[in-house]
Tab-separated table of C-alpha atoms in Angstrom:
chain	number	residue	atom	x	y	z
M	16	MET	CA	118.613	117.345	117.845
M	17	ALA	CA	116.141	115.925	120.353
M	18	LEU	CA	117.468	118.149	123.105
M	19	GLU	CA	117.389	121.170	120.838
M	20	ARG	CA	113.730	120.436	120.142
M	21	GLY	CA	113.092	120.188	123.878
M	22	TRP	CA	114.399	123.687	124.450
M	23	LYS	CA	112.178	125.007	121.651
M	24	VAL	CA	109.143	123.406	123.298
M	25	LEU	CA	110.191	124.979	126.598
M	26	MET	CA	110.430	128.428	124.993
M	27	VAL	CA	106.923	128.203	123.530
M	28	THR	CA	105.247	126.955	126.698
M	29	ALA	CA	107.224	129.411	128.858
M	30	VAL	CA	105.406	132.307	127.156
M	31	GLY	CA	102.117	131.004	128.533
M	32	VAL	CA	103.621	130.395	131.982
M	33	TYR	CA	105.062	133.920	132.057
M	34	LEU	CA	101.822	135.660	131.147
M	35	VAL	CA	99.622	133.617	133.478
M	36	SER	CA	102.016	134.184	136.395
M	37	LEU	CA	102.419	137.864	135.521
M	38	ASP	CA	98.691	138.439	135.772
M	39	VAL	CA	98.704	137.191	139.369
M	40	THR	CA	100.591	140.339	140.472
M	41	VAL	CA	100.609	142.922	137.666
M	42	VAL	CA	97.009	144.019	138.185
M	43	ASN	CA	97.798	145.026	141.785
M	44	ILE	CA	99.691	148.003	140.359
M	45	ALA	CA	96.927	148.839	137.881
M	46	PHE	CA	94.227	148.744	140.562
M	47	PRO	CA	94.314	152.468	141.535
M	48	ALA	CA	93.930	153.479	137.883
M	49	ILE	CA	91.078	150.991	137.429
M	50	ALA	CA	89.378	152.374	140.548
M	51	ALA	CA	89.738	155.928	139.238
M	52	GLU	CA	88.064	155.071	135.919
M	53	PHE	CA	85.258	153.024	137.475
M	54	SER	CA	84.684	155.460	140.341
M	55	ASP	CA	80.981	154.605	140.464
M	56	THR	CA	81.909	151.127	141.767
M	57	SER	CA	83.118	150.677	145.348
M	58	ARG	CA	86.741	149.685	145.898
M	59	ASN	CA	85.576	146.594	147.784
M	60	ALA	CA	83.638	145.426	144.738
M	61	LEU	CA	86.516	146.308	142.408
M	62	SER	CA	88.917	144.279	144.548
M	63	TRP	CA	87.356	141.204	142.944
M	64	THR	CA	89.419	141.974	139.858
M	65	LEU	CA	92.282	140.714	142.077
M	66	SER	CA	90.516	138.226	144.350
M	67	GLY	CA	88.408	136.670	141.603
M	68	TYR	CA	91.479	135.829	139.545
M	69	ASN	CA	93.407	134.325	142.447
M	70	ILE	CA	90.487	132.254	143.742
M	71	ALA	CA	89.421	130.909	140.343
M	72	PHE	CA	93.020	130.151	139.367
M	73	ALA	CA	93.682	128.131	142.520
M	74	ALA	CA	90.333	126.353	142.331
M	75	ALA	CA	90.695	125.160	138.741
M	76	LEU	CA	94.281	123.850	138.718
M	77	LEU	CA	93.706	120.258	139.877
M	78	SER	CA	90.770	119.669	137.545
M	79	SER	CA	92.713	121.240	134.673
M	80	GLY	CA	95.603	118.863	135.234
M	81	ARG	CA	93.307	115.883	134.958
M	82	LEU	CA	91.648	117.284	131.834
M	83	ALA	CA	95.101	117.599	130.236
M	84	ASP	CA	95.971	114.008	131.102
M	85	ARG	CA	92.638	112.751	129.784
M	86	PHE	CA	92.049	114.793	126.616
M	87	GLY	CA	95.615	115.685	125.647
M	88	ARG	CA	98.161	118.145	126.993
M	89	ARG	CA	98.591	119.939	123.660
M	90	ARG	CA	94.838	120.306	123.174
M	91	ILE	CA	94.281	121.688	126.683
M	92	PHE	CA	97.296	124.005	126.383
M	93	TYR	CA	95.846	125.520	123.212
M	94	LEU	CA	92.396	125.762	124.765
M	95	GLY	CA	93.925	127.579	127.727
M	96	ILE	CA	95.938	129.956	125.528
M	97	THR	CA	92.844	130.742	123.463
M	98	VAL	CA	90.669	131.414	126.514
M	99	PHE	CA	93.426	133.497	128.120
M	100	THR	CA	93.903	135.572	124.954
M	101	LEU	CA	90.208	136.297	124.404
M	102	SER	CA	89.573	137.081	128.061
M	103	SER	CA	92.611	139.391	128.160
M	104	MET	CA	91.104	141.305	125.244
M	105	ALA	CA	87.785	141.407	127.083
M	106	CYS	CA	89.522	142.808	130.186
M	107	GLY	CA	91.224	145.519	128.148
M	108	LEU	CA	87.968	146.474	126.426
M	109	ALA	CA	85.716	146.196	129.493
M	110	PRO	CA	83.310	149.185	129.625
M	111	ASN	CA	82.376	148.622	133.267
M	112	ALA	CA	83.578	146.920	136.430
M	113	ALA	CA	81.163	143.975	136.259
M	114	LEU	CA	82.436	142.873	132.840
M	115	LEU	CA	86.043	143.402	133.918
M	116	ILE	CA	85.587	141.156	136.955
M	117	ALA	CA	83.826	138.489	134.891
M	118	ALA	CA	86.574	138.578	132.254
M	119	ARG	CA	89.228	138.267	134.977
M	120	VAL	CA	87.602	135.080	136.297
M	121	VAL	CA	87.510	133.608	132.790
M	122	GLN	CA	91.138	134.686	132.316
M	123	ALA	CA	92.076	132.761	135.470
M	124	LEU	CA	90.341	129.639	134.172
M	125	GLY	CA	92.314	129.906	130.934
M	126	GLY	CA	95.516	130.320	132.937
M	127	ALA	CA	94.702	127.263	135.023
M	128	LEU	CA	94.459	125.226	131.812
M	129	VAL	CA	97.858	126.483	130.643
M	130	ILE	CA	100.030	125.829	133.711
M	131	PRO	CA	99.785	122.030	134.200
M	132	SER	CA	99.575	121.250	130.484
M	133	SER	CA	102.641	123.375	129.661
M	134	LEU	CA	104.991	121.468	131.958
M	135	ALA	CA	103.457	118.162	130.864
M	136	LEU	CA	104.389	119.063	127.270
M	137	VAL	CA	107.975	119.902	128.255
M	138	LEU	CA	108.884	116.912	130.440
M	139	PRO	CA	108.587	114.162	127.781
M	140	GLU	CA	111.082	116.073	125.613
M	141	PHE	CA	113.884	115.575	128.187
M	142	PRO	CA	115.377	112.450	129.753
M	143	PRO	CA	114.978	112.218	133.546
M	144	ASN	CA	118.572	113.303	134.144
M	145	ARG	CA	118.008	116.581	132.243
M	146	ARG	CA	114.536	117.466	133.465
M	147	SER	CA	115.587	119.485	136.487
M	148	ALA	CA	117.287	122.078	134.276
M	149	ALA	CA	114.189	122.364	132.082
M	150	ILE	CA	111.804	122.574	135.031
M	151	GLY	CA	114.177	125.041	136.664
M	152	ILE	CA	113.878	127.446	133.774
M	153	SER	CA	110.116	126.957	133.472
M	154	GLY	CA	109.634	127.527	137.193
M	155	ALA	CA	111.927	130.543	137.181
M	156	VAL	CA	109.864	132.079	134.375
M	157	GLY	CA	106.813	131.977	136.644
M	158	GLY	CA	108.701	133.391	139.619
M	159	VAL	CA	110.318	136.154	137.596
M	160	ALA	CA	106.945	137.036	136.063
M	161	ALA	CA	105.369	137.429	139.492
M	162	ALA	CA	108.319	139.469	140.734
M	163	THR	CA	108.448	141.782	137.705
M	164	GLY	CA	104.711	142.448	137.803
M	165	PRO	CA	105.024	145.667	139.854
M	166	SER	CA	107.718	147.270	137.670
M	167	LEU	CA	106.179	146.253	134.330
M	168	GLY	CA	102.680	147.136	135.492
M	169	SER	CA	103.672	150.575	136.728
M	170	LEU	CA	105.491	151.305	133.474
M	171	LEU	CA	102.476	150.330	131.354
M	172	VAL	CA	99.977	152.184	133.522
M	173	GLN	CA	101.996	155.414	133.626
M	174	THR	CA	103.043	155.454	129.954
M	175	VAL	CA	99.925	153.991	128.280
M	176	SER	CA	96.892	152.959	130.348
M	177	TRP	CA	95.783	150.285	132.789
M	178	ARG	CA	94.196	148.558	129.808
M	179	ALA	CA	97.675	147.950	128.357
M	180	VAL	CA	98.311	145.554	131.254
M	181	PHE	CA	95.833	143.202	129.578
M	182	PHE	CA	96.441	144.008	125.910
M	183	ILE	CA	100.141	143.127	126.211
M	184	ASN	CA	99.102	139.487	126.650
M	185	VAL	CA	97.460	139.250	123.256
M	186	PRO	CA	100.394	139.396	120.772
M	187	LEU	CA	102.561	137.172	122.979
M	188	CYS	CA	99.809	134.555	123.275
M	189	ILE	CA	99.230	134.629	119.520
M	190	GLY	CA	102.962	134.148	118.951
M	191	ALA	CA	103.037	131.106	121.242
M	192	TRP	CA	99.923	129.753	119.518
M	193	ILE	CA	101.456	130.071	116.029
M	194	PHE	CA	104.959	128.794	116.804
M	195	GLY	CA	103.681	125.856	118.806
M	196	ARG	CA	101.297	124.472	116.194
M	197	ARG	CA	103.870	122.226	114.498
M	198	LEU	CA	106.267	121.970	117.414
M	199	LEU	CA	104.144	120.653	120.274
M	200	ARG	CA	103.368	116.945	120.338
M	201	GLU	CA	100.152	115.552	121.710
M	202	SER	CA	100.320	113.239	124.721
M	203	LYS	CA	97.841	111.976	127.295
M	204	ASP	CA	97.344	109.379	130.002
M	205	PRO	CA	96.875	106.088	128.100
M	206	ASN	CA	94.975	104.603	131.031
M	207	ALA	CA	92.311	107.315	131.124
M	208	THR	CA	89.106	106.348	129.315
M	209	GLY	CA	85.611	107.761	129.257
M	210	LEU	CA	84.672	110.997	130.959
M	211	PRO	CA	86.830	112.383	133.781
M	212	ASP	CA	85.513	112.137	137.332
M	213	ILE	CA	83.120	115.086	137.217
M	214	LEU	CA	82.082	114.844	140.870
M	215	GLY	CA	85.731	114.638	141.946
M	216	GLY	CA	86.508	117.694	139.848
M	217	VAL	CA	83.639	119.638	141.421
M	218	LEU	CA	84.756	118.643	144.925
M	219	ALA	CA	88.373	119.588	144.166
M	220	SER	CA	87.531	122.966	142.653
M	221	THR	CA	84.974	123.874	145.309
M	222	SER	CA	87.104	122.889	148.300
M	223	VAL	CA	90.227	124.666	147.052
M	224	GLY	CA	88.146	127.656	145.957
M	225	LEU	CA	86.568	127.972	149.415
M	226	LEU	CA	89.970	127.823	151.097
M	227	ALA	CA	91.325	130.458	148.692
M	228	LEU	CA	88.254	132.644	149.318
M	229	ALA	CA	88.767	132.501	153.095
M	230	ILE	CA	92.460	133.362	152.782
M	231	VAL	CA	92.127	136.102	150.178
M	232	GLN	CA	89.106	137.854	151.726
M	233	GLY	CA	89.768	137.130	155.403
M	234	ASP	CA	91.540	140.392	156.163
M	235	GLU	CA	88.949	142.535	154.387
M	236	TRP	CA	85.811	140.774	155.667
M	237	GLY	CA	87.223	139.768	159.062
M	238	TYR	CA	88.006	136.207	160.052
M	239	GLY	CA	84.911	136.054	162.269
M	240	ASP	CA	82.645	137.040	159.384
M	241	PRO	CA	80.003	134.342	158.694
M	242	ARG	CA	81.126	134.184	155.054
M	243	ILE	CA	84.706	133.351	156.070
M	244	VAL	CA	83.593	130.866	158.715
M	245	GLY	CA	81.244	129.262	156.199
M	246	ALA	CA	84.021	129.019	153.600
M	247	LEU	CA	86.366	127.341	156.083
M	248	VAL	CA	83.660	124.914	157.239
M	249	GLY	CA	82.866	124.121	153.628
M	250	PHE	CA	86.539	123.467	152.896
M	251	ALA	CA	86.922	121.247	155.971
M	252	THR	CA	83.840	119.282	154.895
M	253	LEU	CA	84.540	118.941	151.189
M	254	LEU	CA	88.264	118.146	151.332
M	255	PRO	CA	87.792	114.765	153.094
M	256	LEU	CA	84.972	113.966	150.669
M	257	PHE	CA	87.297	114.761	147.767
M	258	LEU	CA	90.049	112.537	149.168
M	259	PHE	CA	87.542	109.734	149.801
M	260	ARG	CA	86.262	110.087	146.241
M	261	CYS	CA	89.805	109.878	144.870
M	262	SER	CA	90.494	106.728	146.895
M	263	ARG	CA	87.495	104.998	145.318
M	264	GLN	CA	88.005	106.011	141.677
M	265	ALA	CA	89.989	104.116	139.074
M	266	ASP	CA	90.631	107.397	137.248
M	267	PRO	CA	90.746	110.053	140.010
M	268	VAL	CA	91.365	113.783	139.777
M	269	LEU	CA	94.308	113.280	142.153
M	270	ASP	CA	96.131	109.967	142.342
M	271	LEU	CA	96.617	109.604	146.104
M	272	SER	CA	99.510	107.207	145.555
M	273	LEU	CA	101.565	110.257	144.527
M	274	LEU	CA	101.246	111.626	148.061
M	275	ARG	CA	102.768	108.401	149.368
M	276	GLN	CA	105.876	109.083	147.293
M	277	ARG	CA	108.322	110.707	149.710
M	278	TYR	CA	110.004	112.940	147.130
M	279	PHE	CA	106.669	114.266	145.874
M	280	ALA	CA	105.134	114.959	149.291
M	281	VAL	CA	108.260	116.578	150.738
M	282	ALA	CA	108.953	118.767	147.700
M	283	ASN	CA	105.378	120.037	147.550
M	284	GLY	CA	105.412	120.758	151.282
M	285	ALA	CA	108.645	122.700	150.846
M	286	GLY	CA	107.156	124.523	147.859
M	287	PHE	CA	104.154	125.581	149.929
M	288	LEU	CA	106.424	126.919	152.692
M	289	PHE	CA	108.690	128.790	150.300
M	290	ALA	CA	105.697	130.312	148.485
M	291	LEU	CA	104.476	131.677	151.836
M	292	GLY	CA	107.639	133.743	152.181
M	293	PHE	CA	108.353	134.541	148.547
M	294	PHE	CA	104.982	136.084	147.723
M	295	ALA	CA	104.801	137.802	151.105
M	296	MET	CA	108.193	139.367	150.309
M	297	LEU	CA	106.913	140.768	147.001
M	298	PHE	CA	104.070	142.474	148.857
M	299	VAL	CA	106.008	143.617	151.937
M	300	ASN	CA	108.992	145.105	150.077
M	301	ILE	CA	106.784	147.213	147.819
M	302	GLN	CA	104.819	148.396	150.867
M	303	PHE	CA	108.067	149.386	152.597
M	304	THR	CA	109.665	151.290	149.746
M	305	THR	CA	106.450	153.184	148.960
M	306	GLY	CA	105.027	153.578	152.467
M	307	VAL	CA	108.212	154.226	154.470
M	308	TRP	CA	110.838	155.420	152.006
M	309	GLY	CA	108.321	157.337	149.907
M	310	TYR	CA	109.217	155.804	146.535
M	311	SER	CA	106.751	156.080	143.686
M	312	ILE	CA	105.206	152.842	142.449
M	313	ILE	CA	107.455	152.786	139.388
M	314	GLY	CA	110.465	153.656	141.561
M	315	ALA	CA	109.636	150.809	143.935
M	316	GLY	CA	109.268	148.423	141.016
M	317	MET	CA	112.608	149.429	139.546
M	318	ALA	CA	114.266	149.142	142.972
M	319	ALA	CA	113.070	145.541	143.180
M	320	THR	CA	114.302	144.641	139.672
M	321	PRO	CA	117.742	143.231	140.689
M	322	GLY	CA	115.977	140.396	142.505
M	323	PRO	CA	114.169	138.937	139.458
M	324	LEU	CA	117.257	139.466	137.281
M	325	CYS	CA	119.439	137.493	139.706
M	326	ALA	CA	116.757	134.799	139.940
M	327	ALA	CA	116.729	134.465	136.160
M	328	LEU	CA	120.535	134.213	136.061
M	329	ALA	CA	120.587	131.519	138.744
M	330	SER	CA	117.736	129.308	137.585
M	331	GLY	CA	119.466	127.621	134.641
M	332	PRO	CA	122.679	126.732	136.524
M	333	ALA	CA	120.558	125.638	139.505
M	334	GLY	CA	118.719	123.105	137.370
M	335	ARG	CA	121.946	121.726	135.918
M	336	LEU	CA	123.464	121.445	139.395
M	337	ALA	CA	120.354	119.623	140.606
M	338	ASP	CA	120.595	117.183	137.680
M	339	ARG	CA	124.221	116.464	138.501
M	340	TYR	CA	124.459	116.612	142.297
M	341	GLY	CA	120.894	116.318	143.547
M	342	HIS	CA	118.171	118.757	144.550
M	343	ARG	CA	119.084	119.105	148.221
M	344	VAL	CA	122.521	120.451	147.289
M	345	VAL	CA	120.830	123.342	145.481
M	346	ILE	CA	117.645	123.985	147.481
M	347	VAL	CA	119.149	124.178	150.963
M	348	PRO	CA	121.808	126.828	150.083
M	349	GLY	CA	119.130	128.692	148.108
M	350	THR	CA	116.850	128.970	151.120
M	351	LEU	CA	119.801	130.133	153.240
M	352	LEU	CA	120.663	132.850	150.706
M	353	PHE	CA	117.053	134.006	150.587
M	354	ALA	CA	116.780	134.096	154.387
M	355	ALA	CA	120.104	135.944	154.669
M	356	GLY	CA	118.877	138.656	152.296
M	357	ILE	CA	115.639	139.073	154.247
M	358	LEU	CA	117.381	139.119	157.640
M	359	ALA	CA	119.738	141.793	156.305
M	360	LEU	CA	116.650	143.996	155.990
M	361	VAL	CA	115.676	143.243	159.587
M	362	PHE	CA	119.084	144.208	160.962
M	363	PHE	CA	120.261	146.987	158.652
M	364	VAL	CA	117.380	148.777	156.931
M	365	GLY	CA	116.313	152.140	158.359
M	366	GLU	CA	113.542	154.662	157.907
M	367	GLU	CA	115.681	156.871	155.667
M	368	PRO	CA	116.201	155.667	152.068
M	369	ASN	CA	119.465	153.743	151.855
M	370	TYR	CA	119.144	151.742	148.668
M	371	TRP	CA	122.652	150.884	147.467
M	372	PRO	CA	124.316	149.920	150.769
M	373	VAL	CA	121.331	147.939	152.137
M	374	LEU	CA	118.382	147.172	149.851
M	375	PHE	CA	120.347	146.472	146.674
M	376	PRO	CA	122.620	143.768	148.178
M	377	ALA	CA	119.635	142.307	150.047
M	378	ASN	CA	117.701	142.086	146.750
M	379	VAL	CA	120.678	140.406	145.095
M	380	LEU	CA	120.890	137.796	147.863
M	381	THR	CA	117.170	137.081	147.827
M	382	GLY	CA	117.166	136.990	144.021
M	383	PHE	CA	119.874	134.335	143.860
M	384	GLY	CA	118.109	132.491	146.656
M	385	VAL	CA	114.867	132.472	144.672
M	386	GLY	CA	116.701	131.356	141.523
M	387	PHE	CA	118.242	128.398	143.314
M	388	THR	CA	115.125	127.459	145.251
M	389	ILE	CA	111.706	128.100	143.775
M	390	SER	CA	112.185	126.337	140.446
M	391	THR	CA	114.386	123.571	141.878
M	392	ILE	CA	111.666	122.678	144.370
M	393	GLY	CA	109.303	122.337	141.415
M	394	SER	CA	111.715	120.009	139.638
M	395	ALA	CA	112.245	118.018	142.853
M	396	ALA	CA	108.494	117.336	142.853
M	397	ASN	CA	107.909	116.763	139.146
M	398	ALA	CA	111.085	115.493	137.477
M	399	PHE	CA	110.609	111.887	138.581
M	400	LEU	CA	106.890	111.511	137.967
M	401	PRO	CA	105.704	108.731	135.645
M	402	PRO	CA	104.849	110.228	132.233
M	403	HIS	CA	101.092	109.676	132.580
M	404	ARG	CA	101.118	111.807	135.760
M	405	PHE	CA	103.037	114.836	134.460
M	406	ALA	CA	100.025	117.171	134.249
M	407	MET	CA	98.429	115.941	137.467
M	408	GLY	CA	101.657	116.377	139.435
M	409	SER	CA	102.294	119.799	137.938
M	410	ALA	CA	98.739	120.881	138.804
M	411	PHE	CA	99.121	119.745	142.409
M	412	ASN	CA	102.456	121.572	142.703
M	413	ALA	CA	100.931	124.772	141.288
M	414	THR	CA	97.961	124.477	143.672
M	415	CYS	CA	100.265	124.189	146.689
M	416	ARG	CA	102.221	127.215	145.478
M	417	GLN	CA	99.092	129.298	144.833
M	418	ILE	CA	97.558	128.523	148.231
M	419	GLY	CA	100.919	129.319	149.834
M	420	ALA	CA	101.065	132.607	147.949
M	421	ALA	CA	97.568	133.646	149.040
M	422	LEU	CA	98.211	132.665	152.667
M	423	GLY	CA	101.622	134.366	152.748
M	424	ILE	CA	100.198	137.669	151.529
M	425	ALA	CA	97.272	137.384	153.960
M	426	VAL	CA	99.664	136.858	156.885
M	427	ALA	CA	101.822	139.784	155.749
M	428	VAL	CA	98.789	142.064	155.503
M	429	ALA	CA	97.746	141.056	159.019
M	430	MET	CA	101.256	141.712	160.379
M	431	LEU	CA	101.715	145.191	158.924
M	432	GLY	CA	100.396	148.113	160.940
M	433	ARG	CA	98.352	151.058	159.730
M	434	PRO	CA	100.238	153.272	157.221
M	435	GLY	CA	101.493	156.541	158.638
M	436	THR	CA	101.927	155.250	162.185
M	437	ARG	CA	104.946	154.168	164.209
M	438	ASP	CA	103.501	150.664	164.376
M	439	PHE	CA	103.555	150.516	160.579
M	440	VAL	CA	107.314	151.114	160.438
M	441	ASP	CA	108.083	148.702	163.276
M	442	SER	CA	105.851	145.951	161.865
M	443	PHE	CA	108.127	145.356	158.876
M	444	ASP	CA	110.716	143.651	161.066
M	445	LEU	CA	108.043	141.171	162.192
M	446	ALA	CA	106.919	140.536	158.609
M	447	TRP	CA	110.483	140.058	157.345
M	448	THR	CA	111.246	137.666	160.214
M	449	PHE	CA	108.195	135.602	159.263
M	450	ILE	CA	109.374	135.521	155.640
M	451	ALA	CA	112.890	134.391	156.618
M	452	LEU	CA	111.516	131.660	158.893
M	453	THR	CA	109.313	130.203	156.152
M	454	ALA	CA	112.342	129.942	153.850
M	455	LEU	CA	114.438	128.294	156.548
M	456	ALA	CA	111.614	125.850	157.306
M	457	SER	CA	111.407	124.975	153.606
M	458	GLY	CA	115.139	124.274	153.447
M	459	ALA	CA	115.084	122.269	156.687
M	460	LEU	CA	112.253	120.089	155.367
M	461	VAL	CA	114.192	119.299	152.199
M	462	PHE	CA	117.453	118.721	154.075
M	463	ALA	CA	115.891	116.334	156.572
M	464	PHE	CA	113.447	114.356	154.457
M	465	TYR	CA	113.912	114.747	150.696
M	466	ARG	CA	115.315	111.732	148.855
M	467	ARG	CA	115.466	111.196	145.116
M	468	PRO	CA	113.620	108.001	144.089
M	469	VAL	CA	116.048	105.166	143.404
M	470	ASP	CA	114.159	103.625	140.470
M	471	VAL	CA	114.761	106.541	138.051
M	472	ASP	CA	117.045	106.248	135.041
């Protein structure tokens, strides 16, 4: 019965994870329709509907994890769901661009409250030897949500309106809110007393936010722009101050002793590397099918669908295999599958549409690779944490993944040429090679250095 309850908890929290992760990518597809409606606002200003969400989400994760540990994971999860629901409604009802951008930032803050608290609610419901399967499914939900964003977004925009991209969140959030009321159990860090470290939280959010700003806006503003240089200098200044603050606090935002745990440091490093390639792939493949093969947005989204489906099929078995045989046995083959699918595009894809013989099998390979890798890396980092560090560890893992995602997309944008030119077509091979190398580096890191802690039941 206990295990059955654990799966119910996972189902409720997974709704929040899915929606928060979906909104990282789904609005990319809605952007042209938003720009058409708010034509009196420049596209550069409107791009903050995308950038604002990504920057605020990354910036708030670490502080949110500590809030969940201090004030209760259930309480913070419900606060996050409530904020996310109300801000989604505000986005859908926004009469102008300024209110839409503001609502998107608030939506990101609600999402940042949901992610670390959701996993922290799930992990206590499973014994250590079953956690990898649970984390695998939870992580796969986030990956599948990000990957299905283009297809779902294009369907909603073309059949209803761009506003439906936000309104679809509301009934699902309300359902999770209702079904979780009696199911979710409160838990917190018993050693945390008094107020959280406010200065540490400000330093964490500001430093990560500045790094995210530089990565997200670097291509548009130019990396020599004083705003980008200032953001990078600010990050380089504030990060050491944040680490110093954490080393001197009894109740820090980030427990630095976690970074001295080999399994935690290696898994999060591998997660950062894999996120570089995974999120770059989502961007690059859509650019190729629309910009080179001439697919419509909805056609490109549907063409990519086999990947998320295969990832969803693989994630559950991957977690069970990791519980039984260890994480390296699952992650390393997963990265090889992912890289093989990407390299197949390098060697076999052409300028003329050739979906079934080339792109479909490549999507299947990458999908299974993602299913075996992205969620298993998350469980490799979080499954063996002490209970009072569940939310903090989950927040750090999500921060590494979000920074990796932003950097991966930024690198891909820089690598691709100008649409309509010969350089544009040729540049995809360079971008796909970069993506494959990041996956291989992730697998090599796990193979060489990851070890499960020996003091776990």
